[in-house]
Tab-separated table of N, CA and C in Angstrom:
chain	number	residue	atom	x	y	z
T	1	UNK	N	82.451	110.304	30.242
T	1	UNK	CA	83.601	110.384	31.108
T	1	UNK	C	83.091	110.523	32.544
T	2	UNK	N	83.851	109.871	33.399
T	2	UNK	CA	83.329	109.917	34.759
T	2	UNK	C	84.417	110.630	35.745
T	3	UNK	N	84.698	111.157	36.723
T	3	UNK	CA	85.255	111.428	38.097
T	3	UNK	C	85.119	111.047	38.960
T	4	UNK	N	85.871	111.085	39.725
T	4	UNK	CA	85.416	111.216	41.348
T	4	UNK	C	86.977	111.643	41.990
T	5	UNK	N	86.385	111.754	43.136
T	5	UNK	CA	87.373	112.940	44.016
T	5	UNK	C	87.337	112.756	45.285
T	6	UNK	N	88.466	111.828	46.283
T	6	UNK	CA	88.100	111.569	47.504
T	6	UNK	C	88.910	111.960	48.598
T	7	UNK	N	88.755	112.308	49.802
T	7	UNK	CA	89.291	113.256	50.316
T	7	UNK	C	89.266	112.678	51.849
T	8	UNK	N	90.581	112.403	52.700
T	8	UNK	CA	90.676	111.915	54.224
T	8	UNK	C	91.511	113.135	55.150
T	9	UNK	N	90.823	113.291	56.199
T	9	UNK	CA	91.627	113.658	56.565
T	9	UNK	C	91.856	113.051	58.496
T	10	UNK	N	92.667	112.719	58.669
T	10	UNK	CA	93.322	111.898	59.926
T	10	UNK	C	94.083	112.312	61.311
T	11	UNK	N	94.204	112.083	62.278
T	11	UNK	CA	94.686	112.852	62.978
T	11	UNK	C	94.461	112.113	64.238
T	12	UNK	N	95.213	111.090	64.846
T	12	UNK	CA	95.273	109.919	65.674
T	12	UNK	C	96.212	110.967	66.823
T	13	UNK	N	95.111	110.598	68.282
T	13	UNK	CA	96.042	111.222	69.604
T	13	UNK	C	95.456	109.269	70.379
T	14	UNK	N	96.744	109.355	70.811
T	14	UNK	CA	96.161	108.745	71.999
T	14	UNK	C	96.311	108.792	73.706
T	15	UNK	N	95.230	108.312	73.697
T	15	UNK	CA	95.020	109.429	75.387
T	15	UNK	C	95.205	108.471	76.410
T	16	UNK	N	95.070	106.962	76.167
T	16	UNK	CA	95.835	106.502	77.162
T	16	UNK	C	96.285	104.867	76.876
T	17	UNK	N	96.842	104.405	77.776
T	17	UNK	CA	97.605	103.167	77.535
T	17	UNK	C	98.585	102.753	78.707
T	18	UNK	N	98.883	101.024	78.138
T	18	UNK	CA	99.360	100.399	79.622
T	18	UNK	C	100.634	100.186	79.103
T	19	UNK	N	101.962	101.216	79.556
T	19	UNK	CA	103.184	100.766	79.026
T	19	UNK	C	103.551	99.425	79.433
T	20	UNK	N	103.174	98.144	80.037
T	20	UNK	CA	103.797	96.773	80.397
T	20	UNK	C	103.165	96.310	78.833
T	21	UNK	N	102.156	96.958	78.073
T	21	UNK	CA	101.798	96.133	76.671
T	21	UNK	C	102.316	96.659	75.567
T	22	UNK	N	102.406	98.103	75.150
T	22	UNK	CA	102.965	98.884	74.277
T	22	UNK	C	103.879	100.164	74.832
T	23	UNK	N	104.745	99.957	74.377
T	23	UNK	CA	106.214	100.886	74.658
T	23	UNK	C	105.812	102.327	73.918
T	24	UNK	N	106.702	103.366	74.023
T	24	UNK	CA	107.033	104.363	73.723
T	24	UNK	C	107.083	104.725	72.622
T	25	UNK	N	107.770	104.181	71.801
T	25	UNK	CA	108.161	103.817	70.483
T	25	UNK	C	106.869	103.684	69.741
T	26	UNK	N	106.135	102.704	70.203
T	26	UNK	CA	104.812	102.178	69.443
T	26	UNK	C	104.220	103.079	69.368
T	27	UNK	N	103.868	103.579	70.667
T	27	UNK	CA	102.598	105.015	70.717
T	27	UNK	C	103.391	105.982	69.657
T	28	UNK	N	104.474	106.420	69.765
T	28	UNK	CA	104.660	107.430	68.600
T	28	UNK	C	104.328	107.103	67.507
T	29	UNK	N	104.799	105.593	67.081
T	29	UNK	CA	104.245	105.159	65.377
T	29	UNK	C	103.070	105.261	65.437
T	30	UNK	N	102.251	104.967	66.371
T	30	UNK	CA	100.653	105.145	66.305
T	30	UNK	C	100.065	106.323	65.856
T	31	UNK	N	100.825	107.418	66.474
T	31	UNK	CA	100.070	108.615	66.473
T	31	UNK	C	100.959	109.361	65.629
T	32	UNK	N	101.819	108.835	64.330
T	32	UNK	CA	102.393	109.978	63.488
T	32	UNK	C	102.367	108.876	62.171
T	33	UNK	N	102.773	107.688	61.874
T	33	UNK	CA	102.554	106.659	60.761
T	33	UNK	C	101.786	107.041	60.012
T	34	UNK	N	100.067	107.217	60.287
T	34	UNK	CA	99.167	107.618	58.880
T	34	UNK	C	99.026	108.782	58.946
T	35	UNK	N	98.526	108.641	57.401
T	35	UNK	CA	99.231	110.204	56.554
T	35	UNK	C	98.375	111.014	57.283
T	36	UNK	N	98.634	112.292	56.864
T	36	UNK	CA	97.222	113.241	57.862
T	36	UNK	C	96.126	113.465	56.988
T	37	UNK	N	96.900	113.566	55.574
T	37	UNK	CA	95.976	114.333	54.398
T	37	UNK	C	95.537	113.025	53.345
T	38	UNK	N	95.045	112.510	52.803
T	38	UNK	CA	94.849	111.778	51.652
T	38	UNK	C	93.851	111.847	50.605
T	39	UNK	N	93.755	111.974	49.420
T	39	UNK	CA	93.006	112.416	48.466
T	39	UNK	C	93.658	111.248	47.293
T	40	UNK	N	92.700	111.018	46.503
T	40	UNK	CA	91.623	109.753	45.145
T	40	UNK	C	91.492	110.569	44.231
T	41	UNK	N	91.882	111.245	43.237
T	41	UNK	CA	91.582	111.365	41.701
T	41	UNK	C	91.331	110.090	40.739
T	42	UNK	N	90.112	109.718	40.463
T	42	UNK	CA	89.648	108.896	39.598
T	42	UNK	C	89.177	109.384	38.335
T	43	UNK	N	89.565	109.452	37.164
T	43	UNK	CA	88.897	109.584	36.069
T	43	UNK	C	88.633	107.938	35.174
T	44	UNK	N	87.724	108.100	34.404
T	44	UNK	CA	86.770	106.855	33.302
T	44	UNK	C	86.586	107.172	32.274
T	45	UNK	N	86.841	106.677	31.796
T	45	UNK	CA	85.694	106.853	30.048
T	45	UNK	C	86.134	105.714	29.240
T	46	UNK	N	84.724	105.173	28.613
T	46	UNK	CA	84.462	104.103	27.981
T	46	UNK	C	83.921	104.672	26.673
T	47	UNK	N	84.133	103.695	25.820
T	47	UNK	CA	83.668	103.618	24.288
T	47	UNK	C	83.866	102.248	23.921
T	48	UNK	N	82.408	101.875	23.812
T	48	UNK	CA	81.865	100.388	23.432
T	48	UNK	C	83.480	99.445	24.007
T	49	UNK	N	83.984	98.477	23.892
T	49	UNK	CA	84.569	97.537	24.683
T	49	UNK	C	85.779	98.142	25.211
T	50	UNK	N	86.424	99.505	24.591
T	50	UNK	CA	87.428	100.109	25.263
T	50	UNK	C	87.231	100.736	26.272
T	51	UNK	N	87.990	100.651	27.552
T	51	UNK	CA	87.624	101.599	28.677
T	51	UNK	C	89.122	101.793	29.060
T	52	UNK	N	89.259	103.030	29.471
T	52	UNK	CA	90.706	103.986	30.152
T	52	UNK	C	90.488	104.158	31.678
T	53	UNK	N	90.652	104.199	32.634
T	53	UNK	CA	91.137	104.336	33.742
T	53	UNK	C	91.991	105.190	34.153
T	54	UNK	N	92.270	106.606	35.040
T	54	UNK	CA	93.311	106.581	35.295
T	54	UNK	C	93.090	107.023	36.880
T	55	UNK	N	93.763	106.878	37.708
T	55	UNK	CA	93.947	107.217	39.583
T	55	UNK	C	95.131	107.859	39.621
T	56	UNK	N	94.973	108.996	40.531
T	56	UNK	CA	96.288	109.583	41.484
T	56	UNK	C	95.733	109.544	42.723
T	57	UNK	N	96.776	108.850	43.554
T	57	UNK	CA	96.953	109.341	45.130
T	57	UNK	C	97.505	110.143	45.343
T	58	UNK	N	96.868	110.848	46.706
T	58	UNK	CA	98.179	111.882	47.208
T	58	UNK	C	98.354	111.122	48.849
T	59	UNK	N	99.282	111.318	49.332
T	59	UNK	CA	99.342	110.511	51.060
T	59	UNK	C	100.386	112.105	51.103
T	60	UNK	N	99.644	112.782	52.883
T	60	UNK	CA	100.664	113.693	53.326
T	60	UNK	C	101.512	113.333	54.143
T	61	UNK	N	102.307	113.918	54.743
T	61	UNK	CA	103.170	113.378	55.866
T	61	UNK	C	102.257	113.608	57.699
C-alpha cells in the first residue's frame, strides 16, 4: 500500500499595476480566486493485475 500527502499553501498580494490594462475588479479576483489552503490524499495498493486508487482534495476559501 502506498500514500502520499500534499500540502499548498497560497497567498497572492499584488503590489502594483497599470489600471488603463486591468481594472479593479480583476485585481480583487487575482488576489482572493485561489484557494489559500490545498492538500492531496493519495492512497494505492496493488495485487498482481488489480490496482485501487483512491484521492481526496481539499481547496480552502
Amino acid at each position: 500500500m502506498n500514500f502520499s500527502l500534499a500540502y499548498n499553501y497560497n497567498k497572492t498580494d499584488v503590489r502594483s499595476f497599470n489600471l488603463r490594462v486591468i481594472g479593479l475588479p480583476q485585481l480583487i479576483d487575482a488576489e482572493n480566486l485561489a484557494p489559500r489552503h490545498r492538500a492531496v490524499f493519495n492512497a494505492g495498493w496493488t495485487l498482481g493485475d488489480l490496482s485501487f486508487n483512491v484521492r481526496e482534495n481539499y481547496y480552502s476559501s
